[in-house]
C-alpha positions as a Markdown table, in Angstrom:
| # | Residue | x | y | z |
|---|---|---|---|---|
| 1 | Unk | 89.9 | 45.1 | -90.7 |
| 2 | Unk | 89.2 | 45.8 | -87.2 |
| 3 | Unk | 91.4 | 45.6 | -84.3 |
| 4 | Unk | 88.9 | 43.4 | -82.7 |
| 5 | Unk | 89.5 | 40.5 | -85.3 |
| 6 | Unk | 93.5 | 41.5 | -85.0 |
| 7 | Unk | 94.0 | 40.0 | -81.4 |
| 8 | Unk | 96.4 | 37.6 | -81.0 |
| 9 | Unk | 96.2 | 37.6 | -77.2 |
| 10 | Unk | 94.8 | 39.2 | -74.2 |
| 11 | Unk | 96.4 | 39.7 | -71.2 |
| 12 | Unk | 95.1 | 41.2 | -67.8 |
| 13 | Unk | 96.8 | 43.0 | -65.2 |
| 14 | Unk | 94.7 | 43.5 | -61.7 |
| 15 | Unk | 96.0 | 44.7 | -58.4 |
| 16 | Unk | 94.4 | 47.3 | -55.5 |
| 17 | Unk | 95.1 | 50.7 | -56.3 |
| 18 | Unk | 98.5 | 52.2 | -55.1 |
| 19 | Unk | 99.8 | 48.6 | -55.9 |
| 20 | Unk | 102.0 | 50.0 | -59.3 |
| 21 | Unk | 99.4 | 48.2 | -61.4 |
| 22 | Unk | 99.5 | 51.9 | -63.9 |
| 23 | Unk | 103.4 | 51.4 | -64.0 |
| 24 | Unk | 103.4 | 47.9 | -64.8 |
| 25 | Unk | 100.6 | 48.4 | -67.6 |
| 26 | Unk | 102.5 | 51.3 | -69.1 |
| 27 | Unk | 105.9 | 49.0 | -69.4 |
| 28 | Unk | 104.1 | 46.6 | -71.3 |
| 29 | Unk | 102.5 | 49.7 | -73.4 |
| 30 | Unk | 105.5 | 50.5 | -74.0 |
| 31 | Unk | 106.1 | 47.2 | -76.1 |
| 32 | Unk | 105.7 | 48.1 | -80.1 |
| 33 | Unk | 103.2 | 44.5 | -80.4 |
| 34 | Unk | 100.6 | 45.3 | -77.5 |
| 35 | Unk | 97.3 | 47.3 | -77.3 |
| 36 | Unk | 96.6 | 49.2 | -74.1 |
| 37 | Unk | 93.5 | 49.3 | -72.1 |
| 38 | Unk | 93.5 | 51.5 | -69.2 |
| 39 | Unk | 90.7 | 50.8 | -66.9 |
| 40 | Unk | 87.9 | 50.5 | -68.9 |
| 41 | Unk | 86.2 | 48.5 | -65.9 |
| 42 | Unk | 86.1 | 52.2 | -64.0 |
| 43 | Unk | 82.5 | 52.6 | -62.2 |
| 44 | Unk | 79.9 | 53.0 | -62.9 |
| 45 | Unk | 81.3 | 50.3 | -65.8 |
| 46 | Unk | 79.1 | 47.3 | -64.1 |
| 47 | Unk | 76.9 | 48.9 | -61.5 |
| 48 | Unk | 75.2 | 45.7 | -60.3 |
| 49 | Unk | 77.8 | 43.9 | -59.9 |
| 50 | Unk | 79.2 | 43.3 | -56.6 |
| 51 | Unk | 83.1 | 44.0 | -55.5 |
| 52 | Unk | 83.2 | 40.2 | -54.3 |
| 53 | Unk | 82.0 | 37.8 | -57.1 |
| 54 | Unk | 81.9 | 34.0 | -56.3 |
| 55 | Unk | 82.9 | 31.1 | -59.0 |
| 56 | Unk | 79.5 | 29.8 | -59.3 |
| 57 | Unk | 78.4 | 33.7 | -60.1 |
| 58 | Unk | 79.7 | 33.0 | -63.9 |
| 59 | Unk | 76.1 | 32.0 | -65.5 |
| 60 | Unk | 75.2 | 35.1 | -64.1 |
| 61 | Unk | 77.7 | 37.8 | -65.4 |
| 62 | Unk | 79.5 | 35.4 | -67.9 |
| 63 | Unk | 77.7 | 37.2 | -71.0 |
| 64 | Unk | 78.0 | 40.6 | -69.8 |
| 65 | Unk | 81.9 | 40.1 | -69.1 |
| 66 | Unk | 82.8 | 38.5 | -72.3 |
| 67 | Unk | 80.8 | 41.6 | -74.5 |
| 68 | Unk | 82.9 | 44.1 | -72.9 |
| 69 | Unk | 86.2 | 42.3 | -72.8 |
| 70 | Unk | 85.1 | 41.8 | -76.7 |
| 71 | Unk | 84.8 | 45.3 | -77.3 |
| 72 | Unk | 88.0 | 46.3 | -75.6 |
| 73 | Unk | 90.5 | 46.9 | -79.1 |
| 74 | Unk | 87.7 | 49.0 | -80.7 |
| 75 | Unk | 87.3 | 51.4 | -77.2 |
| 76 | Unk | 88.8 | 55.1 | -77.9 |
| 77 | Unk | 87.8 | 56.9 | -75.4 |
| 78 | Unk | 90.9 | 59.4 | -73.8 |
| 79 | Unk | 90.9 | 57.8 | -70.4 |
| 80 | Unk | 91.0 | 54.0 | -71.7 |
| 81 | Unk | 93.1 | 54.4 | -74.6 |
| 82 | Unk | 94.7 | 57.9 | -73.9 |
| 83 | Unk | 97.5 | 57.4 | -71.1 |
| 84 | Unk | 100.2 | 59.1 | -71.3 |
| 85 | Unk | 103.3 | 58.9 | -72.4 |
| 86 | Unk | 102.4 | 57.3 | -75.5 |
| 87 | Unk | 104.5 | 54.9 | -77.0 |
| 88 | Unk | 105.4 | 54.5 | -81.2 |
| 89 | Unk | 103.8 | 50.9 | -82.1 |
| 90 | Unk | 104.7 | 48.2 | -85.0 |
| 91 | Unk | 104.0 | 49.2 | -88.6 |
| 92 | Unk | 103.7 | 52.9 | -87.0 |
| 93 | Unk | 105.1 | 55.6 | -89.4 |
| 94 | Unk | 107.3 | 58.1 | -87.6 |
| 95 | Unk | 105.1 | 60.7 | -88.7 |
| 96 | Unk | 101.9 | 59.0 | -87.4 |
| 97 | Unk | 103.4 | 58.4 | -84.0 |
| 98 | Unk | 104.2 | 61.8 | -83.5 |
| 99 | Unk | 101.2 | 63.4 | -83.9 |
| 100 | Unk | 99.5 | 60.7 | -82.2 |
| 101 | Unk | 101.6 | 61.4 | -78.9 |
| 102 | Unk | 101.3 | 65.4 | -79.7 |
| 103 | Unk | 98.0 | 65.8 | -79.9 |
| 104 | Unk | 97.3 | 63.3 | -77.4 |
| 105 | Unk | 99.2 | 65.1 | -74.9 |
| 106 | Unk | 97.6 | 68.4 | -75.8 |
| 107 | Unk | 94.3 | 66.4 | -75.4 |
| 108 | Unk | 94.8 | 65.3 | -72.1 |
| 109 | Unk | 95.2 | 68.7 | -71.1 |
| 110 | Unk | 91.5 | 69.4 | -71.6 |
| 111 | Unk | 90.2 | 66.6 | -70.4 |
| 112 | Unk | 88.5 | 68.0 | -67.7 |
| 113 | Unk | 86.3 | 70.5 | -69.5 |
| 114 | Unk | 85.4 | 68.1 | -71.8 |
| 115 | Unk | 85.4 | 65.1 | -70.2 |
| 116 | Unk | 85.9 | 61.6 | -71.5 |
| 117 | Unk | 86.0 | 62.2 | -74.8 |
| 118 | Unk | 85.7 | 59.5 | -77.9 |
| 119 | Unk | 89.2 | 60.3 | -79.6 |
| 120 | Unk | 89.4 | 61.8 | -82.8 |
| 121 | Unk | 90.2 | 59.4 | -85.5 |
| 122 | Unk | 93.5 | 60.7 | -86.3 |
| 123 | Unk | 94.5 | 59.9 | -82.3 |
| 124 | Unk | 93.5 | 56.6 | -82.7 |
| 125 | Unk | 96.3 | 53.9 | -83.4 |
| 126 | Unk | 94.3 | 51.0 | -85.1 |
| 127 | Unk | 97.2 | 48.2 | -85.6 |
| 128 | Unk | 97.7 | 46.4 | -88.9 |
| 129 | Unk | 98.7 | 43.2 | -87.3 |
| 130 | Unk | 98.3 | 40.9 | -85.1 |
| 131 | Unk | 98.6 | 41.9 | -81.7 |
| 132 | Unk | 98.4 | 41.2 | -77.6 |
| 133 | Unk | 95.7 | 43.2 | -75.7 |
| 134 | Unk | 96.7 | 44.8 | -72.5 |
| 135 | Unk | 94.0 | 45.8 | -70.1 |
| 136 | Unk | 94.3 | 46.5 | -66.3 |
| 137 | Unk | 92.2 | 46.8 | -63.6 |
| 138 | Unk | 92.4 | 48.1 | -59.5 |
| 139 | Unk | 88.5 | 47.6 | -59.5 |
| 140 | Unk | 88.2 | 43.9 | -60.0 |
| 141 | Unk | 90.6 | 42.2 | -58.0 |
| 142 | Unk | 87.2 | 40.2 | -56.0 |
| 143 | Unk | 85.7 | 39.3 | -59.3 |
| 144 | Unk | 89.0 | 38.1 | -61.1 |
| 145 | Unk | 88.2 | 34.4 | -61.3 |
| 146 | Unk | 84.9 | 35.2 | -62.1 |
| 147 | Unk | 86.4 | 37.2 | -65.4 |
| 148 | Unk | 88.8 | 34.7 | -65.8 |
| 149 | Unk | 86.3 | 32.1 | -65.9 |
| 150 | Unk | 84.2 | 34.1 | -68.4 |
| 151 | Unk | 86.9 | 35.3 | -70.5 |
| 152 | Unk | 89.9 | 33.0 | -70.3 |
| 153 | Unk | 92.2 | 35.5 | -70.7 |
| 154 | Unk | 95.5 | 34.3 | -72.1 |
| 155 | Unk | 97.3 | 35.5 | -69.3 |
| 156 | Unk | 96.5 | 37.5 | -66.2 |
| 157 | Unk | 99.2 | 39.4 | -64.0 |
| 158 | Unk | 98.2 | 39.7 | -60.6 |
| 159 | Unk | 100.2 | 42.5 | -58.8 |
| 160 | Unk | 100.8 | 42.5 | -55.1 |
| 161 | Unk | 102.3 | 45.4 | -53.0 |
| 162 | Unk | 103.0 | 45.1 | -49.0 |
| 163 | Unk | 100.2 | 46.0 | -47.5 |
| 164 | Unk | 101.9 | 48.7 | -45.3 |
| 165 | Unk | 103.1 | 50.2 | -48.7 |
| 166 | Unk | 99.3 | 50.6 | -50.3 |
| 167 | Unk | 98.2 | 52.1 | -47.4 |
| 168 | Unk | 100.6 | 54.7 | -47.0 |
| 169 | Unk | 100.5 | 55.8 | -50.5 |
| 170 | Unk | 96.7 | 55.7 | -50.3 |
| 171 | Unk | 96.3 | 57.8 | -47.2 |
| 172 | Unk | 98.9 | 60.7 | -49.2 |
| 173 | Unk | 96.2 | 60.5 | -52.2 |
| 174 | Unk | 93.4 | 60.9 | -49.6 |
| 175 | Unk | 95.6 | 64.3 | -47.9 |
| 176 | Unk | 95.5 | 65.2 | -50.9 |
| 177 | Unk | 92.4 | 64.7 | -52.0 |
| 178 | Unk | 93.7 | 62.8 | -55.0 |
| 179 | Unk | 91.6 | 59.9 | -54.0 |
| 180 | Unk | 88.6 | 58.6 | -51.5 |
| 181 | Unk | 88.7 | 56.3 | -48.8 |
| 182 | Unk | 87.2 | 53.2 | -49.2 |
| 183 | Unk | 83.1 | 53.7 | -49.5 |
| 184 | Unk | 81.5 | 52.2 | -46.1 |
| 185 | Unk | 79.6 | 50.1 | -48.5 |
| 186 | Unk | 82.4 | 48.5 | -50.4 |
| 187 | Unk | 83.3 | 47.5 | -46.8 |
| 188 | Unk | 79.9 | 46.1 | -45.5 |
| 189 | Unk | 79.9 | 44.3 | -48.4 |
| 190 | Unk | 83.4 | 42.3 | -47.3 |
| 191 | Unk | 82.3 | 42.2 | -43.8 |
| 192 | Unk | 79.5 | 40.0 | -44.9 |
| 193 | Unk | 81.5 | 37.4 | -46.5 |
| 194 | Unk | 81.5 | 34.1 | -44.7 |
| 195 | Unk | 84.2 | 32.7 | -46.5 |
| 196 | Unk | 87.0 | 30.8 | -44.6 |
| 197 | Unk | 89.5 | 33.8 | -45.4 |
| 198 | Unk | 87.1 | 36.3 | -43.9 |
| 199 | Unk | 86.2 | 34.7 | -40.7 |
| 200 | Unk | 90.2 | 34.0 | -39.9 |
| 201 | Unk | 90.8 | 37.8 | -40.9 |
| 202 | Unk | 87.5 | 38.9 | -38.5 |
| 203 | Unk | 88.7 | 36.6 | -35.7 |
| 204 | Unk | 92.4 | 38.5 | -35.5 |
| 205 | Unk | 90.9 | 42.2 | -35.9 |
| 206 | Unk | 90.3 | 44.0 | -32.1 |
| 207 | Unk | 90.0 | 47.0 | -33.4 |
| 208 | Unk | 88.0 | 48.9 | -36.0 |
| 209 | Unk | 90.6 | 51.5 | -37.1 |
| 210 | Unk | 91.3 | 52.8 | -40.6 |
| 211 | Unk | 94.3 | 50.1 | -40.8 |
| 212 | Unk | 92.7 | 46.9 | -39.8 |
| 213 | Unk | 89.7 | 47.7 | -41.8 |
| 214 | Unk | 92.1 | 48.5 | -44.8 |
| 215 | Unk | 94.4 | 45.1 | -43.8 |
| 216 | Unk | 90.9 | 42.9 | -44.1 |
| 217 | Unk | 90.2 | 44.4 | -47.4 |
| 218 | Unk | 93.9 | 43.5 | -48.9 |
| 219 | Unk | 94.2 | 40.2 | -47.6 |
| 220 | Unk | 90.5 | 39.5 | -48.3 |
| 221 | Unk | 90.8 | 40.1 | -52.0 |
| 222 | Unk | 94.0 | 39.0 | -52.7 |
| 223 | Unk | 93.5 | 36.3 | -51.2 |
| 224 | Unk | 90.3 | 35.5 | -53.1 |
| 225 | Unk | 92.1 | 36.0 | -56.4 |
| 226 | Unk | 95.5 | 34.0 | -56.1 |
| 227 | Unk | 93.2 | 31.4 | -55.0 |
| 228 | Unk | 90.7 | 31.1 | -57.6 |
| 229 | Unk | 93.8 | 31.7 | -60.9 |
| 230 | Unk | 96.0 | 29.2 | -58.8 |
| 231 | Unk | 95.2 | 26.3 | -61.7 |
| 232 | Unk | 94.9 | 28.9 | -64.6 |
| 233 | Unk | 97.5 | 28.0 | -67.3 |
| 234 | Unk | 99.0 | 31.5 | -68.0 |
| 235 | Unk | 98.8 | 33.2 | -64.7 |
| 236 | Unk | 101.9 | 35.0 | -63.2 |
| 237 | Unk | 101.6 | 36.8 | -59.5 |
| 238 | Unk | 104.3 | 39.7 | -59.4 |
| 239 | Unk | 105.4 | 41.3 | -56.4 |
| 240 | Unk | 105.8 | 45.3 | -56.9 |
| 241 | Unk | 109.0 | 45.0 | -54.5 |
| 242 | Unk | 110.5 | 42.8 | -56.8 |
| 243 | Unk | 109.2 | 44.8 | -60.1 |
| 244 | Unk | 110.6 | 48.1 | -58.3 |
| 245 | Unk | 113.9 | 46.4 | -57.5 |
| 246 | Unk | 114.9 | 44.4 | -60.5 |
| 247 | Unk | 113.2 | 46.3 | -63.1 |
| 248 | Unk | 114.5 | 44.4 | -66.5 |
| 249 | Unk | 114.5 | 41.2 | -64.5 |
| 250 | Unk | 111.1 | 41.4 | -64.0 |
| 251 | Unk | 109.7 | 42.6 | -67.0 |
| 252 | Unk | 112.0 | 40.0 | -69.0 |
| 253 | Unk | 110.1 | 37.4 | -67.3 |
| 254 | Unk | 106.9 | 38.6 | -67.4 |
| 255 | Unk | 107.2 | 39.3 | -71.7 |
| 256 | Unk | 108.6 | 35.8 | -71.7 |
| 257 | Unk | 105.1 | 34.6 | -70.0 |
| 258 | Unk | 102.8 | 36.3 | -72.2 |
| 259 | Unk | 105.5 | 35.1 | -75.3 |
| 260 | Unk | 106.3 | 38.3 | -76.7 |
| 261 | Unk | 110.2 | 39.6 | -77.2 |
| 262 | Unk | 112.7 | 41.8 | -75.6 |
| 263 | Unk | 112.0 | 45.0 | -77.3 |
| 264 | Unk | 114.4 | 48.0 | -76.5 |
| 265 | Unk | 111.7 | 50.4 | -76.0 |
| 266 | Unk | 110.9 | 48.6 | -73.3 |
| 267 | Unk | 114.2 | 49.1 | -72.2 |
| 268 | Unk | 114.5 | 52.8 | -72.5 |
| 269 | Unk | 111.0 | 53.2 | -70.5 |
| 270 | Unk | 112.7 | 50.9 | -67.8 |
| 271 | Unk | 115.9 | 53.2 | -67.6 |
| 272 | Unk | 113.3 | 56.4 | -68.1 |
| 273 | Unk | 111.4 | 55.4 | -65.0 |
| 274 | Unk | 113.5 | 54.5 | -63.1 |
| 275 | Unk | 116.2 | 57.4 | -62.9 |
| 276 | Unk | 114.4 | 59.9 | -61.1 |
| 277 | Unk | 110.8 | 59.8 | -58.3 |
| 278 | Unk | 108.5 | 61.9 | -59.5 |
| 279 | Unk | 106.8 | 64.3 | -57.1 |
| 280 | Unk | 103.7 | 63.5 | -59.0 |
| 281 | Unk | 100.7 | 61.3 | -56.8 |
| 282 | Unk | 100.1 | 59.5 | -60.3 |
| 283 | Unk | 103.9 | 59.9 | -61.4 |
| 284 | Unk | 105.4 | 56.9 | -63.1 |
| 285 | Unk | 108.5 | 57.7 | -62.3 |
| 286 | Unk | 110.3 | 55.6 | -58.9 |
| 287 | Unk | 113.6 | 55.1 | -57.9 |
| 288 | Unk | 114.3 | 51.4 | -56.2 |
| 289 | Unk | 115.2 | 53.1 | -53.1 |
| 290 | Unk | 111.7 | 54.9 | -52.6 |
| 291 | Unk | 110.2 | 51.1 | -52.6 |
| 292 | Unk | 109.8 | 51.3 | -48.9 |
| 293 | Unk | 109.2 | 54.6 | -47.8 |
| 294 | Unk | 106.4 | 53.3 | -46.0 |
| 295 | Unk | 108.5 | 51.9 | -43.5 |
| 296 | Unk | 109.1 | 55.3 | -42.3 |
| 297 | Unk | 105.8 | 56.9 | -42.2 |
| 298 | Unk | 103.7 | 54.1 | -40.4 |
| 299 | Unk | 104.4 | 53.3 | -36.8 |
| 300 | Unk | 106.2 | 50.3 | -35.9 |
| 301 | Unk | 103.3 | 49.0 | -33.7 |
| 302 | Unk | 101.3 | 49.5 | -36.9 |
| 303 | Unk | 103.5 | 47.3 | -39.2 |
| 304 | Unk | 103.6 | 44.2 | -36.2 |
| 305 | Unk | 99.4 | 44.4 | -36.2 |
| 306 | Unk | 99.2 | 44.4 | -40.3 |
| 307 | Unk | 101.7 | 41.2 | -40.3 |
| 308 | Unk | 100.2 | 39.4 | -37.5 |
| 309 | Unk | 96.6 | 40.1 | -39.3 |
| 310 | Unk | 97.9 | 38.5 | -42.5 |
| 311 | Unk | 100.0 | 35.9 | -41.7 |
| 312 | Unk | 98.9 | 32.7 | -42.7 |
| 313 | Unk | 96.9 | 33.9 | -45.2 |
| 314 | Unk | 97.2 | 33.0 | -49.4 |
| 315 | Unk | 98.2 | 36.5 | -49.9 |
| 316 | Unk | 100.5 | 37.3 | -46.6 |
| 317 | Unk | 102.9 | 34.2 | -47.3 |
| 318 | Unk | 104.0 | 36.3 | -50.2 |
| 319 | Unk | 105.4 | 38.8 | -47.5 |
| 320 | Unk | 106.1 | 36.0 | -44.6 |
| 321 | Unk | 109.5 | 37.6 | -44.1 |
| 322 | Unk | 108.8 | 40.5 | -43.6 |
C-alpha cells in the first residue's frame, strides 16, 4: 500500500528562514508516528507563482497546490526526505533503522557531486501504518492561506522569531555566504502591495537601509498569514523564544494540537538539542541562553526603529513587550 493512502494527518510548519522552522520540524521528526517533508516547496518548486498570494487567488493555484501537497508521502528525494539526524519510526526494525540512518548519512555526504538525488529504495522508510505528515516551509509564508485554503491542512504551525533575531542570524549566513539577501525582486514585489498592512508599514519607514527593508518584509508576511489562519480550526502560532526557552513545554503542547502522544524520543532530541550550541550556521543544536544573542550584535538605535516599525501590527503584538 502506499504511503499516500496511509495519512492520517497533515500538518504544516511555515516561518521566514532563520526563524528555527528546521528545529521545530526535526522535533516533530523525531516522533516515531510522523512523516517528514523538508521543503519540498524550494524554488524553482512553483515558478509562477508569486511570494504574496491573495485569498481570492485559490481558483487559480488551488489544483496545482493540492497535486503537490498529494504527492508529498511518496517524494524521496535526499533533500526532502533526507535530513539529518534521522530518527527510528513505528513498526521500524532495529536493523532497518540503522542502515537507514547509516547510509543516509554517508549519502548526504555526496550530495553535492550528485546532487538531489531520488533515494535508493533501501533509504526509503515507507510506513505500515497510519501516520501524520510533516512538511515545512520558509518559502511560503505570503501564500499560506492560499495553501491552507486549497489544502486544509489538518494543522498548520506558524513560527515567529523577533525580528531583530532573523536578521542577525541572516546577515551571519550572508558573511558567510551560507545564504543570499533578499532578491531585489522578492522586494518590489512587497513594495507593490496596497494592502492596509503595507501602506501603515511604508508610512513609518524613512529610510531605505538593509533593516527597514528586511522589517517590512517580516511584518508584511507575518502579518498576512496570522491574519488569513486566524479562523482555521487547527492552527497554533509558536513563538521560537518560547520553543527555545521551554523546550518540552512547548513541544507537549504543540503534539497535543496535532493529537499525537508524548513519545520519549522526542524527549531525548529535546535534551540532545539542547545541551550544547553548535558552531554550525545550520546546526540544530541551541542552548536557551543563545536565544537572544541578537541583542548584542545590533545597535540599540536599530532595535528602537524595528519596534516602532512593527508596533501595531498583527505580527508585532506578539513582541509588544519587548
Amino acid at each position: 500500500m502506499s504511503p499516500t493512502n496511509l495519512v492520517d494527518s497533515q500538518t504544516l510548519v511555515a516561518g521566514l528562514a532563520r526563524s528555527g522552522t528546521t528545529w521545530l520540524a526535526k522535533l516533530l521528526d523525531s516522533h516515531p508516528a510522523t512523516l517528514y517533508r523538508h521543503e519540498p516547496d524550494r524554488p524553482p518548486q512553483f515558478p509562477k507563482m508569486p511570494v504574496l498570494v491573495a485569498l481570492e487567488q485559490v481558483g487559480r493555484y488551488g489544483d496545482q497546490l493540492r497535486q503537490f501537497t498529494q504527492a508529498l508521502p511518496d517524494l524521496h528525494r535526499i533533500r526532502t526526505s533526507g535530513t539529518l539526524p534521522v530518527f527510528r519510526k513505528a513498526n521500524e526494525s532495529s536493523l532497518k533503522f540503522h542502515t537507514r540512518r547509516t547510509l543516509t548519512a554517508t549519502l548526504r555526504l555526496t550530495e553535492r557531486m550528485l546532487g538531489n538525488i531520488r533515494l535508493p529504495e533501501v533509504l526509503q522508510y515507507r510506513p505500515s501504518d497510519r501516520f501524520c505528515l510533516v512538511w515545512k516551509s520558509v518559502w511560503s509564508v505570503g501564500r499560506l492561506g492560499v495553501i491552507a485554503e486549497a489544502t486544509r491542512p489538518d494543522n498548520i504551525i506558524l513560527l515567529l522569531r523577533h525580528p531583530c533575531g532573523v536578521f542577525a542570524s541572516r546577515h551571519r549566513g550572508i558573511e558567510q555566504r551560507k545564504m543570499s539577501p533578499v532578491s531585489g525582486e522578492e522586494i518590489n514585489e512587497l513594495l507593490a502591495d496596497r494592502s492596509q498592512t503595507a501602506t501603515q508599514l511604508l508610512a513609518r519607514i524613512d529610510r531605505a537601509d538593509q533593516f527597514d527593508v528586511e522589517t517590512f518584509r517580516w511584518a508584511l508576511l507575518y502579518s498576512k498569514a496570522i491574519n488569513e489562519i486566524a479562523d482555521r480550526p487547527g492552527r497554533l502560532i509558536v513563538r521560537y523564544e518560547d520553543l527555545c526557552a521551554h523546550p518540552e513545554r512547548e513541544m507537549r503542547r504543540i503534539l497535543a494540537a496535532i493529537d499525537l502522544p508524548w513519545d520519549r524520543q522526542v524527549e531525548r532530541f529535546i535534551r540532545r538539542s539542547t545541551t550544547t550550541t553548535s558552531p554550525r550556521f545550520y546546526g540544530l543544536h541551541r542552548k536557551p541562553e543563545s536565544v537572544d544573542t541578537w541583542r548584542r550584535e545590533i545597535p540599540r538605535g536599530v532595535q528602537e526603529r524595528v519596534q516602532k516599525i512593527i508596533r501595531g501590527t498583527t505580527a508585532g503584538r506578539f513582541y509588544s513587550s519587548e
